[in-house]
Backbone as numpy.savetxt, mean C-alpha at the origin, in Angstrom:
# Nx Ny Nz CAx CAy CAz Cx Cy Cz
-22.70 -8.99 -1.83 -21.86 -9.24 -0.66 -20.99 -8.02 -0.39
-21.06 -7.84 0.94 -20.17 -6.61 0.97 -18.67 -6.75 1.66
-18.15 -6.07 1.20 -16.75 -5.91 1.57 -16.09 -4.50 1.86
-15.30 -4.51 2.81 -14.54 -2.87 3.60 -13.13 -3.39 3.25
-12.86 -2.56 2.56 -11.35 -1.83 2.11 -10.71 -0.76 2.95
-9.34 -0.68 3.50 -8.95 -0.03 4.72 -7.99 0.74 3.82
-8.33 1.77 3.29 -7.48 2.80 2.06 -8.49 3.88 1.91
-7.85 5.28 1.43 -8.58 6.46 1.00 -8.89 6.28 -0.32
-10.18 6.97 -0.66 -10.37 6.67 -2.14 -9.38 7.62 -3.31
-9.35 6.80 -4.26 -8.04 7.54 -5.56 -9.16 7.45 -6.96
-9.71 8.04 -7.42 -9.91 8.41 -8.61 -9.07 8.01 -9.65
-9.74 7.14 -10.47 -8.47 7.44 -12.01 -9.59 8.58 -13.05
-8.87 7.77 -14.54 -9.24 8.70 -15.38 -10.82 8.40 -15.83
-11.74 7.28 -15.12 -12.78 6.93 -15.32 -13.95 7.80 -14.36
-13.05 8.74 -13.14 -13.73 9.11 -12.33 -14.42 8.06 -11.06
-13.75 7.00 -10.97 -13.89 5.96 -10.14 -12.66 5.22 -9.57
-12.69 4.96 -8.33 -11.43 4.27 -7.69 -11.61 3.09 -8.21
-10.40 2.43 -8.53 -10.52 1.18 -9.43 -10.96 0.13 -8.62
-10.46 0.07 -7.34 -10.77 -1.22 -6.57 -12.35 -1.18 -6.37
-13.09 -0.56 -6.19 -14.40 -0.30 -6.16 -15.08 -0.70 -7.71
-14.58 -0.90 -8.83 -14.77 -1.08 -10.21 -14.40 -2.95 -10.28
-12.77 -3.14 -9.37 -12.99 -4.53 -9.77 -13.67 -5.13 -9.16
-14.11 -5.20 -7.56 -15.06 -5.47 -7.01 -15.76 -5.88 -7.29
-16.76 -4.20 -7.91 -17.82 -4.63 -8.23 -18.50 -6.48 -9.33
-17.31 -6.18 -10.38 -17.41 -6.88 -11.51 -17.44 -8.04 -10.85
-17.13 -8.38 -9.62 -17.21 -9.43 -9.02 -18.57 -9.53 -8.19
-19.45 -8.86 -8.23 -20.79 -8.70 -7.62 -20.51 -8.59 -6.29
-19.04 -8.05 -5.67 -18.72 -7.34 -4.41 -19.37 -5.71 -4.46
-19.80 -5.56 -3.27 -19.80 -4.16 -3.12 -18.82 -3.73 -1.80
-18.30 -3.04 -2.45 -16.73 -2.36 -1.55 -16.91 -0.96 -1.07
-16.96 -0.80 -0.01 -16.37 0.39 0.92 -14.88 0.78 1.49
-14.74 2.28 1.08 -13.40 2.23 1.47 -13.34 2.97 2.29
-12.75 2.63 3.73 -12.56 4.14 4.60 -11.01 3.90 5.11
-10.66 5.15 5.07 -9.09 5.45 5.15 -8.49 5.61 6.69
-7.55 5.21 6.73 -7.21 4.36 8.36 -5.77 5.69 8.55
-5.26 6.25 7.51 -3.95 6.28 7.33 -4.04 7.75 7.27
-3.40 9.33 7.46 -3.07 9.88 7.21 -1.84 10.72 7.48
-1.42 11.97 6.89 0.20 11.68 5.95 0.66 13.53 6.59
1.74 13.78 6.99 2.39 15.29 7.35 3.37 14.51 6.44
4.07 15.87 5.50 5.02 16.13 5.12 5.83 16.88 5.94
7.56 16.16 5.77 8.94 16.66 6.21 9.61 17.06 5.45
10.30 17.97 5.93 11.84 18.02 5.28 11.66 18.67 3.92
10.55 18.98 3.72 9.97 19.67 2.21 11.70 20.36 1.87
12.07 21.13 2.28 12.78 21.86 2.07 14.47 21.50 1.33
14.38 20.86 2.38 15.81 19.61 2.01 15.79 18.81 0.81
14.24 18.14 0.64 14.14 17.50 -0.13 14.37 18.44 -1.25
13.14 19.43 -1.69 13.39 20.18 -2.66 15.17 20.59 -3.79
15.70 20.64 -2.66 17.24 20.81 -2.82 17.77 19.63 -3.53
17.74 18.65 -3.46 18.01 17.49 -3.71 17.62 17.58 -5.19
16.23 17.45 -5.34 15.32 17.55 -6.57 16.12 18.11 -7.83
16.87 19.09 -7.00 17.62 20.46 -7.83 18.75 20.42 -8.08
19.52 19.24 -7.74 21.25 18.96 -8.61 21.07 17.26 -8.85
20.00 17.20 -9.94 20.65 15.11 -10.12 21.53 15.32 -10.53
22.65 16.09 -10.50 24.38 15.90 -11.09 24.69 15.19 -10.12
24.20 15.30 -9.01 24.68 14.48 -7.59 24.46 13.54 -7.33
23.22 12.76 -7.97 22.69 11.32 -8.37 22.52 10.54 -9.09
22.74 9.21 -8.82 22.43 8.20 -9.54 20.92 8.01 -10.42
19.97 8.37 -9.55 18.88 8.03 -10.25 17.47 8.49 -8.90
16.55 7.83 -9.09 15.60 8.38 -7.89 14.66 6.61 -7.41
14.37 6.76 -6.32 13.04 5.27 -5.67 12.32 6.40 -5.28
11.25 5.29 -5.90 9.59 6.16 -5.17 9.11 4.59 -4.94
8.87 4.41 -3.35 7.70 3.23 -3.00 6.70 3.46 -2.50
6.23 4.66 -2.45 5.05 5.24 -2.32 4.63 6.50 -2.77
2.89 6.01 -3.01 2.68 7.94 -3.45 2.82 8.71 -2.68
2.83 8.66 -1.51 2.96 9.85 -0.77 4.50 10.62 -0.98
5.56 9.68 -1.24 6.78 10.19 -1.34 6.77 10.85 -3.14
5.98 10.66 -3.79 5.58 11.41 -5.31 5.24 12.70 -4.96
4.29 12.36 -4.22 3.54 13.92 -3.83 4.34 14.91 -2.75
4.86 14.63 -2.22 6.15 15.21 -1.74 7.04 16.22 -2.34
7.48 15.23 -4.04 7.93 15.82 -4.60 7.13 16.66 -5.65
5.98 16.35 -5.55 5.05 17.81 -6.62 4.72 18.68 -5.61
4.48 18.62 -3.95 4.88 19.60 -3.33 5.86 20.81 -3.26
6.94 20.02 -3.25 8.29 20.35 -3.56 8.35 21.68 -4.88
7.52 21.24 -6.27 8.03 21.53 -7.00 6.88 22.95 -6.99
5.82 22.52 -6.33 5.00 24.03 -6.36 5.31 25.09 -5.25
5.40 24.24 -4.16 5.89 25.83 -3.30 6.70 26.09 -3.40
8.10 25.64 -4.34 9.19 26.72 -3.97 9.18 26.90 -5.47
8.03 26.81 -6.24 8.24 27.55 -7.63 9.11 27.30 -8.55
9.45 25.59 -8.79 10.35 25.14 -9.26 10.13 24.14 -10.42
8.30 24.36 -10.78 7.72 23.93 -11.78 8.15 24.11 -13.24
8.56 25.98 -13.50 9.40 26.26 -14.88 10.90 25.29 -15.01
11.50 25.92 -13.74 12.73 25.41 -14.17 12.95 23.66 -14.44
11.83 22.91 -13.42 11.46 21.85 -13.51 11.23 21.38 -15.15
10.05 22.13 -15.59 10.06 21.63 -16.73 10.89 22.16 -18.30
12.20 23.08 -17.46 12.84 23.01 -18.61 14.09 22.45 -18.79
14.62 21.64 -17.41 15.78 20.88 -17.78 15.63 20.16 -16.58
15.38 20.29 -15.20 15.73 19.48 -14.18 14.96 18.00 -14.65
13.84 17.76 -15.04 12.81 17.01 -15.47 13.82 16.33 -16.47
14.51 16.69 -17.84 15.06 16.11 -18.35 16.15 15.22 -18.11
17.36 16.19 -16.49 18.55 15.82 -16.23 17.35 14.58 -15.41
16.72 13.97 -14.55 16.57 13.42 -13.86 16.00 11.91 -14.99
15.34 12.37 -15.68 15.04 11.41 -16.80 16.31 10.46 -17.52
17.47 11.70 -17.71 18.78 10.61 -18.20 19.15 9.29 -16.98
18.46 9.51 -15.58 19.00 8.56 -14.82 17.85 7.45 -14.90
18.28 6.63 -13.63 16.76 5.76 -13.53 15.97 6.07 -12.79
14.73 5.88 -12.31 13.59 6.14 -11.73 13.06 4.90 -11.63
13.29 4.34 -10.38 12.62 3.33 -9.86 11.49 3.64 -9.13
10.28 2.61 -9.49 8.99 2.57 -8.90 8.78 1.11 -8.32
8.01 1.40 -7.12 7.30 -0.27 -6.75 5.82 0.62 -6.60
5.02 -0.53 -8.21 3.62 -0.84 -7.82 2.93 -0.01 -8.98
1.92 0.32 -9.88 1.72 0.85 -10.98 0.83 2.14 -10.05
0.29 2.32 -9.05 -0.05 3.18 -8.71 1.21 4.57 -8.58
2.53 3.87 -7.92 2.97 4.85 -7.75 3.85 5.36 -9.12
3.99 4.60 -10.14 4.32 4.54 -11.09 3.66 5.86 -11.99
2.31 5.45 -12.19 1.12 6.52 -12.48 1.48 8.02 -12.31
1.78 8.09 -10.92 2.38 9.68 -10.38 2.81 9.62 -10.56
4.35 9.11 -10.94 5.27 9.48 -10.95 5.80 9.92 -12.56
4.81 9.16 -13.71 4.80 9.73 -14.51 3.70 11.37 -15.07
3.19 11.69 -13.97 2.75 12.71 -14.28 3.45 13.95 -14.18
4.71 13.39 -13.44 5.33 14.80 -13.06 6.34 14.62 -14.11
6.16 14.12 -15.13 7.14 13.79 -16.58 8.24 12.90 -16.49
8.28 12.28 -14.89 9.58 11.39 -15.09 9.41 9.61 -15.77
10.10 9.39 -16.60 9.80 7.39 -17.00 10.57 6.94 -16.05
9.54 5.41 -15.91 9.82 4.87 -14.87 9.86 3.41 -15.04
10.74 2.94 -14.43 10.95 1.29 -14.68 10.96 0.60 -13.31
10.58 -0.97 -13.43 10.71 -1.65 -12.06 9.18 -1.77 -11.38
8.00 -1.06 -12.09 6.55 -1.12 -11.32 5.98 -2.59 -11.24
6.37 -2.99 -11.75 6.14 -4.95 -11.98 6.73 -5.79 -10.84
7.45 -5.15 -10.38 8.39 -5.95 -8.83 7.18 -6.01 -8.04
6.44 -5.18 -7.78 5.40 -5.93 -6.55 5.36 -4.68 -5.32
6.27 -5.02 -4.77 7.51 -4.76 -3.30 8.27 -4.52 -3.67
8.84 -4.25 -1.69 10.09 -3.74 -2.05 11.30 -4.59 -2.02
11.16 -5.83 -1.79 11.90 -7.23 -2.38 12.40 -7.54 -3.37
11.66 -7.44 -3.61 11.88 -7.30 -5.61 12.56 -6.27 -6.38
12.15 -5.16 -5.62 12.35 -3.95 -6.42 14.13 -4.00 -5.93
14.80 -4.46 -5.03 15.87 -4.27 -4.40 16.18 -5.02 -5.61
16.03 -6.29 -5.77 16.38 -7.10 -6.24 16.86 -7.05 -7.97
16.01 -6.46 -8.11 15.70 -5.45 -9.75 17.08 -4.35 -9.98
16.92 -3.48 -8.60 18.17 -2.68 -8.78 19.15 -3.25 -8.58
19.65 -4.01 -7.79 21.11 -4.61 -8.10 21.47 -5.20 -9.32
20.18 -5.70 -9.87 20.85 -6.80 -10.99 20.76 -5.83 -12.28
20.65 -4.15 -12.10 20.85 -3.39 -12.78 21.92 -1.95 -12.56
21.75 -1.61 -11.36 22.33 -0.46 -11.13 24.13 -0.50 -11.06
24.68 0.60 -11.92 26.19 0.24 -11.69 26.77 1.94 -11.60
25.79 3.01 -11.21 26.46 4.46 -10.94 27.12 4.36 -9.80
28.31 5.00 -9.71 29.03 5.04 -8.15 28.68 6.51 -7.75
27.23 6.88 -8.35 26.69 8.14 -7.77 25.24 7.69 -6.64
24.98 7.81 -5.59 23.82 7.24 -4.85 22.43 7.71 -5.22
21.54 6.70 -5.33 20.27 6.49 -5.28 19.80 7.84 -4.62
19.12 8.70 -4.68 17.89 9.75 -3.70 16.49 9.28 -3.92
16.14 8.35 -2.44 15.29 7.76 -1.28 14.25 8.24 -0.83
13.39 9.46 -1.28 12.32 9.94 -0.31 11.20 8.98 -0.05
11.68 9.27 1.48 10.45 7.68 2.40 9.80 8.09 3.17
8.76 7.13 3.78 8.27 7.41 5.14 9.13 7.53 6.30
8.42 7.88 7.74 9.45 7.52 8.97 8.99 5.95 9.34
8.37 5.86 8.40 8.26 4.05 9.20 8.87 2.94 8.14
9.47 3.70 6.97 9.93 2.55 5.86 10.63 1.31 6.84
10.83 0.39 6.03 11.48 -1.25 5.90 12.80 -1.09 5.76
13.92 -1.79 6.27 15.05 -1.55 6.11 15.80 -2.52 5.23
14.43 -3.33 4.55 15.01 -4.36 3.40 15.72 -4.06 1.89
15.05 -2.58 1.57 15.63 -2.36 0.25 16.70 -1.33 0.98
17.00 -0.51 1.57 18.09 0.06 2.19 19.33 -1.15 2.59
18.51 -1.87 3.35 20.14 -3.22 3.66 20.56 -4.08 2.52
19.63 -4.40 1.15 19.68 -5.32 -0.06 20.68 -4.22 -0.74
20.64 -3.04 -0.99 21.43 -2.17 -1.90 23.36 -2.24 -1.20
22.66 -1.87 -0.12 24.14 -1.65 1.12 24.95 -3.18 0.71
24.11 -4.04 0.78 24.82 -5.30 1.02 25.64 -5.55 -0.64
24.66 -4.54 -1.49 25.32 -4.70 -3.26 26.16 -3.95 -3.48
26.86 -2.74 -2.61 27.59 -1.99 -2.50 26.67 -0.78 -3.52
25.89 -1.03 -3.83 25.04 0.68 -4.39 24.65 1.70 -3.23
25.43 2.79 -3.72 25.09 3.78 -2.28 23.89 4.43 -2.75
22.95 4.60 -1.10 21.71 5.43 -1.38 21.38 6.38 -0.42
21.32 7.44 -0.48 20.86 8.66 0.45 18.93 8.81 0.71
19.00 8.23 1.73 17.34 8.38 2.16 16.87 9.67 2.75
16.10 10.05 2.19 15.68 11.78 3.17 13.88 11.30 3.33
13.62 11.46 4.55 12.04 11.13 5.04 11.43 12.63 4.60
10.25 12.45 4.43 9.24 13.38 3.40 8.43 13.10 3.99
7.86 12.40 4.64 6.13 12.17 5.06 6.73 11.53 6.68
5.34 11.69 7.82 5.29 10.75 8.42 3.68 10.49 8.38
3.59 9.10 8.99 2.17 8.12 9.03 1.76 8.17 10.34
0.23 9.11 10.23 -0.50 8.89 11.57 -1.81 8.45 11.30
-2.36 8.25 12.65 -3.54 7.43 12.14 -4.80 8.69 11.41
-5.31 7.84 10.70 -6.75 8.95 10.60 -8.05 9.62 11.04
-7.93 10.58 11.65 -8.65 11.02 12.71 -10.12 10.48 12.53
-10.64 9.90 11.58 -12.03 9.17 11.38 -11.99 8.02 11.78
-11.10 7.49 11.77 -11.07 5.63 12.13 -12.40 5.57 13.11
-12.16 5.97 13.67 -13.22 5.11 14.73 -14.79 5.57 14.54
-15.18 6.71 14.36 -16.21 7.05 13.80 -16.72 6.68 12.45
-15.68 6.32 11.19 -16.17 5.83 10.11 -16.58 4.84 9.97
-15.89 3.94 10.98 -15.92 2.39 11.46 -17.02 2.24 11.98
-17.46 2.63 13.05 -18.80 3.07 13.76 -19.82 2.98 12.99
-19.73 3.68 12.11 -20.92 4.27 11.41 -20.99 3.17 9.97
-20.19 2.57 9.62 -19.95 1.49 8.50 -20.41 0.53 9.24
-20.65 -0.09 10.35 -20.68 -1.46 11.02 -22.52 -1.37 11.23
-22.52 -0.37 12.27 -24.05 0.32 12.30 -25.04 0.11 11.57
-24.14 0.76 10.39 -25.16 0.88 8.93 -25.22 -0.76 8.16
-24.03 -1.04 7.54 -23.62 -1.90 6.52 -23.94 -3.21 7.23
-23.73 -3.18 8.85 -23.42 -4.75 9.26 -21.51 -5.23 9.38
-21.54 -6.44 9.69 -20.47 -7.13 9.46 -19.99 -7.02 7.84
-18.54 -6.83 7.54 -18.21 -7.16 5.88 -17.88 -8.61 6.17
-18.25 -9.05 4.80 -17.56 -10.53 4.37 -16.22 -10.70 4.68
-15.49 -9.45 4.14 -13.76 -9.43 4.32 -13.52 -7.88 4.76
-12.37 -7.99 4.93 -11.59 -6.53 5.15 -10.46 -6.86 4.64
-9.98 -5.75 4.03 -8.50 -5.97 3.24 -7.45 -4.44 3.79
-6.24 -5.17 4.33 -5.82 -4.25 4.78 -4.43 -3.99 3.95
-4.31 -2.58 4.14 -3.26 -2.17 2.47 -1.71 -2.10 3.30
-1.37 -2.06 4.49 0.01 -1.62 5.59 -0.74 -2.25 6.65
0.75 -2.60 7.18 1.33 -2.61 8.34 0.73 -1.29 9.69
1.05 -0.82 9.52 0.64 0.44 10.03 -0.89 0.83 10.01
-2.08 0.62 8.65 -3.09 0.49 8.64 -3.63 -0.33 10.06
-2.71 -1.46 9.93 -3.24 -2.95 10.29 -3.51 -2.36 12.45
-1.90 -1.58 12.24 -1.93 -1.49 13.85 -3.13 -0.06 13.89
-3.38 0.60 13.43 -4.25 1.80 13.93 -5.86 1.52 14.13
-5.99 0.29 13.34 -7.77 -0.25 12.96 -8.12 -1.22 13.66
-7.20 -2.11 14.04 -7.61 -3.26 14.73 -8.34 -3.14 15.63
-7.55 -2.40 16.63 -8.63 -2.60 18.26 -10.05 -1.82 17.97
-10.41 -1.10 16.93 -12.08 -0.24 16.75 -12.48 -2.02 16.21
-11.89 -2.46 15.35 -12.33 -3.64 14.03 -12.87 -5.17 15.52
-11.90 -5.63 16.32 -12.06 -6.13 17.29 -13.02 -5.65 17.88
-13.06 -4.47 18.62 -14.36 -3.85 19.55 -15.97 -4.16 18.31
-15.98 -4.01 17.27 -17.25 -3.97 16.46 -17.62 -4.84 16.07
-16.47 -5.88 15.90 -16.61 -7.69 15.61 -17.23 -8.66 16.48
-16.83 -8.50 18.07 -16.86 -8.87 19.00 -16.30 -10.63 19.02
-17.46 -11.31 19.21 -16.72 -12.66 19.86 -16.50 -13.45 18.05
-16.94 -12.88 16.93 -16.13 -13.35 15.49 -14.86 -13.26 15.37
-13.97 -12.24 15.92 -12.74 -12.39 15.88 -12.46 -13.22 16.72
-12.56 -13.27 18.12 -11.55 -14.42 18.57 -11.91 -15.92 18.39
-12.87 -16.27 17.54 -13.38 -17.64 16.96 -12.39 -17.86 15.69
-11.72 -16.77 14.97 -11.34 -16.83 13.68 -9.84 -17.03 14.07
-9.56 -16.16 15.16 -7.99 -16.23 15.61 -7.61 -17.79 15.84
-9.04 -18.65 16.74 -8.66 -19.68 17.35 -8.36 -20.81 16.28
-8.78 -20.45 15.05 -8.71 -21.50 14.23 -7.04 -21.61 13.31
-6.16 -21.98 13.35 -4.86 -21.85 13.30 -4.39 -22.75 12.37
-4.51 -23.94 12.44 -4.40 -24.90 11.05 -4.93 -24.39 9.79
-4.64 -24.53 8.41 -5.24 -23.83 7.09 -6.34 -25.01 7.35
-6.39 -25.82 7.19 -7.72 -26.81 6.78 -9.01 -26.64 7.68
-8.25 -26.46 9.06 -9.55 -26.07 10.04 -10.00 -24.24 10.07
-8.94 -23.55 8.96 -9.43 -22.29 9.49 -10.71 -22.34 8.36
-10.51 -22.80 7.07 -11.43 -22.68 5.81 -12.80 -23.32 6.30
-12.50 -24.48 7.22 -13.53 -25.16 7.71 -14.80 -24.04 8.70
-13.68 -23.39 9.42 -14.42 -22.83 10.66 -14.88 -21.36 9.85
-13.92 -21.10 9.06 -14.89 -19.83 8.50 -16.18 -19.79 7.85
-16.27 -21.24 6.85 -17.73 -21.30 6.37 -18.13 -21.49 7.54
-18.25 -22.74 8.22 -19.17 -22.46 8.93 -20.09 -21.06 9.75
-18.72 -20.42 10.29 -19.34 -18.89 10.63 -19.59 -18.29 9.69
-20.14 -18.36 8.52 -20.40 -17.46 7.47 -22.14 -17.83 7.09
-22.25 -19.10 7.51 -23.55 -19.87 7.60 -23.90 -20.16 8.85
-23.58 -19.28 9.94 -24.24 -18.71 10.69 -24.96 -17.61 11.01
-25.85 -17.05 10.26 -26.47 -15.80 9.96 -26.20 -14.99 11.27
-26.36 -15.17 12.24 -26.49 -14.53 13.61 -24.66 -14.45 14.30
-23.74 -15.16 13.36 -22.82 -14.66 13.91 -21.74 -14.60 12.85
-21.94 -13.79 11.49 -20.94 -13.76 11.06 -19.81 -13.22 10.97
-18.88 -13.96 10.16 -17.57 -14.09 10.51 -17.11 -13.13 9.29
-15.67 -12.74 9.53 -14.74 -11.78 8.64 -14.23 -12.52 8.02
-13.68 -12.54 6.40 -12.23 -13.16 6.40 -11.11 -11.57 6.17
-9.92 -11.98 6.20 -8.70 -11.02 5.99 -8.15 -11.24 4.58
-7.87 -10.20 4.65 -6.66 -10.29 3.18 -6.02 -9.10 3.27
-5.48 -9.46 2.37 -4.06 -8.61 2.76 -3.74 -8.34 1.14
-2.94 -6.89 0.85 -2.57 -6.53 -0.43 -1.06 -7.28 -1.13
-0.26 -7.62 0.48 0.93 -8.05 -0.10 1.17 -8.37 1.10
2.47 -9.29 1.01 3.14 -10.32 1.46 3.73 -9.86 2.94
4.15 -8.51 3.14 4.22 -7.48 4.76 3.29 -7.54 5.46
2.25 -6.80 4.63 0.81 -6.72 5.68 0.13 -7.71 6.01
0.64 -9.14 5.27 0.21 -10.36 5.30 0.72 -10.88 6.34
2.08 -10.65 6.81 2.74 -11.08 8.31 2.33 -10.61 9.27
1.79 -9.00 9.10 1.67 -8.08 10.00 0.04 -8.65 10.62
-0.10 -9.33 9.64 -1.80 -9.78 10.10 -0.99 -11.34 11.43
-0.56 -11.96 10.41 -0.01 -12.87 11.48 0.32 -13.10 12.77
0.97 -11.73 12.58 2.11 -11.34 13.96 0.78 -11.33 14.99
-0.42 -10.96 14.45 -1.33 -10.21 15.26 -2.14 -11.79 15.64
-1.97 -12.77 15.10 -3.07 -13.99 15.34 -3.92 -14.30 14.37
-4.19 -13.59 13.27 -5.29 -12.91 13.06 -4.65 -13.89 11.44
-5.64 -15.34 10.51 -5.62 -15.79 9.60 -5.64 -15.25 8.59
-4.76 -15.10 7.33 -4.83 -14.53 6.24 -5.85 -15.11 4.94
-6.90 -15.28 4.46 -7.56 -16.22 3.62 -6.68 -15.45 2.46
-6.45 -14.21 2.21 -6.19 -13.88 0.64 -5.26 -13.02 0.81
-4.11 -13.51 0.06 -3.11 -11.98 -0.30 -2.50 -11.78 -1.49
-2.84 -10.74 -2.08 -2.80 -10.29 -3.33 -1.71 -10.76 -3.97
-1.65 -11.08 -5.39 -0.76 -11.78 -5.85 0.05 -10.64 -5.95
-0.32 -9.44 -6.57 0.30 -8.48 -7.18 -0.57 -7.23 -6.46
0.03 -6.21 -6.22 -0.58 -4.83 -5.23 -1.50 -3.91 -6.58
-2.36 -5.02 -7.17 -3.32 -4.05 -8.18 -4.69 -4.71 -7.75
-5.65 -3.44 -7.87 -7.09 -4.37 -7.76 -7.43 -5.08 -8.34
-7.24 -5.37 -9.69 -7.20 -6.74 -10.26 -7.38 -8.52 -9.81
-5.80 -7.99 -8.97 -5.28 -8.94 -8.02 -6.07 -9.22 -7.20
-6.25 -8.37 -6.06 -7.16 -8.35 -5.05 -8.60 -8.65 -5.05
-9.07 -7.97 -6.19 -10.27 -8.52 -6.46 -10.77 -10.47 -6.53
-9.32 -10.89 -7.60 -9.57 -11.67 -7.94 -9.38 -12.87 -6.69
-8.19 -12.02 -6.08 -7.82 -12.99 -4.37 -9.50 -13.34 -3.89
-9.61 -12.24 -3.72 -11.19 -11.86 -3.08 -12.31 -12.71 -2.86
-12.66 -12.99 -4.47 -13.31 -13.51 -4.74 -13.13 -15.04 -4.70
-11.77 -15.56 -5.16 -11.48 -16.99 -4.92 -12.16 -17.54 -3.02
-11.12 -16.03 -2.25 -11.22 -16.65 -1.12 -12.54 -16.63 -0.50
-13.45 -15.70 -0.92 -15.25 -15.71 -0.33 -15.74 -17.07 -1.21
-15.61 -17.60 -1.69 -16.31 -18.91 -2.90 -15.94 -19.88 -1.74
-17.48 -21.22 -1.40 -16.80 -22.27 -0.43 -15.47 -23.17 -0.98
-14.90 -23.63 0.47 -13.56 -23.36 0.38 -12.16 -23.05 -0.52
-12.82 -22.17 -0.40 -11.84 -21.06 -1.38 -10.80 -20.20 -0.79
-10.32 -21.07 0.43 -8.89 -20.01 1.32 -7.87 -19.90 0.22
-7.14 -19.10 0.16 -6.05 -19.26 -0.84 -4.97 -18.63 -0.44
């Protein structure tokens, strides 16, 4: 059974993207084509920052792209030695918050430990730092231009000050529509699509709609949970017109599907393929919405 994943592929240390590994084990075969791509800001500013934690409390990373930012940071302005002979250490005496073991991963490669990858989100992760953080020195924030203003307003509201500096912005990926094209062409309809953002969700849709045709608005129309599980087998045992289900990595992109009409069958318990896989698979099994 096949399935399309809306993410760029990541390699681990097996030489395989993991979600493509848990998948499989599930006798899914997964395609991934990437919806999302990334300009770095402010390199410069940021860098600076990097270069007095006397001035900070500690560091958030909720995404890799804001990791890679900072190993940007640390190669073009040649700040790798000094990096690894004390800045790396002064930044280590603080905390280093992560949401999600991916970004966790990077973030220990560039030698910093990291606590908080178990929160999920960034709900949690807010939630995590208040019921820990007590420096009256501020948090340093490198985000997207499209971050959430939930862990910024959860800290504010705990009185922990945090200085946000944007590092990346999110545009779409100049393949979307041709990869899509050429995946639908080839592969057919997927069983599911799993979408990783908000932002994914808005750049893919209208190609995903145009290639679906009259399956999406049969899936939209079904709105009750009992009649959507109903109406999806059925379109799934309609050979000549099958149907998608959605899922979602987490509990945002899970609204963001909402907002859109558009039924959620699966959303990851936890933002690991593991999770997803296992969502996956519950929710393709008859009635198995979850």
């Amino acid at each position: 059974m096949k399935v399309l994943l809306l993410k760029d592929a990541k390699e681990d240390d097996c030489g395989q993207d993991p979600y493509i590994r848990e998948l499989g084990l599930y006798g899914l075969e997964a395609t991934l084509i990437p919806v999302l791509s990334f300009e770095f800001l402010s390199l410069p500013s940021f860098s600076e920052k990097l270069s007095h934690p006397e001035d900070y409390g500690g560091l958030i990373f909720t995404s890799p792209r804001a990791v890679e930012a900072a190993q940007l940071c640390l190669e073009k302005n040649n700040k790798t030695e000094v990096w690894e002979r004390s800045l790396k250490e002064k930044w280590n005496a603080k905390s280093v918050y992560v949401v999600g073991n991916a970004t966790a991963s990077l973030v220990s490669k560039i030698g910093l430990d990291t606590e908080g990858e178990t929160c999920g989100n960034a709900e949690k992760l807010a939630e995590y730092i208040c019921s820990r953080e007590s420096s009256a020195l501020p948090l340093l924030f490198p985000c997207g231009n499209l971050k959430r203003e939930i862990l910024p307003k959860a800290l504010k509201d705990k009185g922990i000050a945090m200085e946000s500096v944007t590092v990346y912005q999110t545009i779409p990926h100049p393949g979307i529509q041709g990869n899509l094209n050429s995946y639908y062409s080839q592969q057919g309809v997927p069983a599911s699509i799993t979408f990783f953002s908000p932002s994914g969700l808005t750049y893919s849709l209208k190609h995903i709609q145009e290639l679906s045709g009259d399956s999406i608005d049969q899936i939209k129309g079904a709105r009750h949970p009992k009649q959507n599980c109903l109406q999806l087998e059925l379109l799934r045992k309609d050979c000549t017109n099958a149907a998608t289900m959605f899922a979602a990595i987490g509990p945002t992109t899970a609204r963001a599907l909402a907002a859109q009409g558009l039924p959620v069958s699966c959303t990851a318990e936890s933002p690991t393929p593991q999770a997803l896989a296992t969502g996956i698979r519950k929710a393709l099994q008859p009635h198995g919405c979850c």
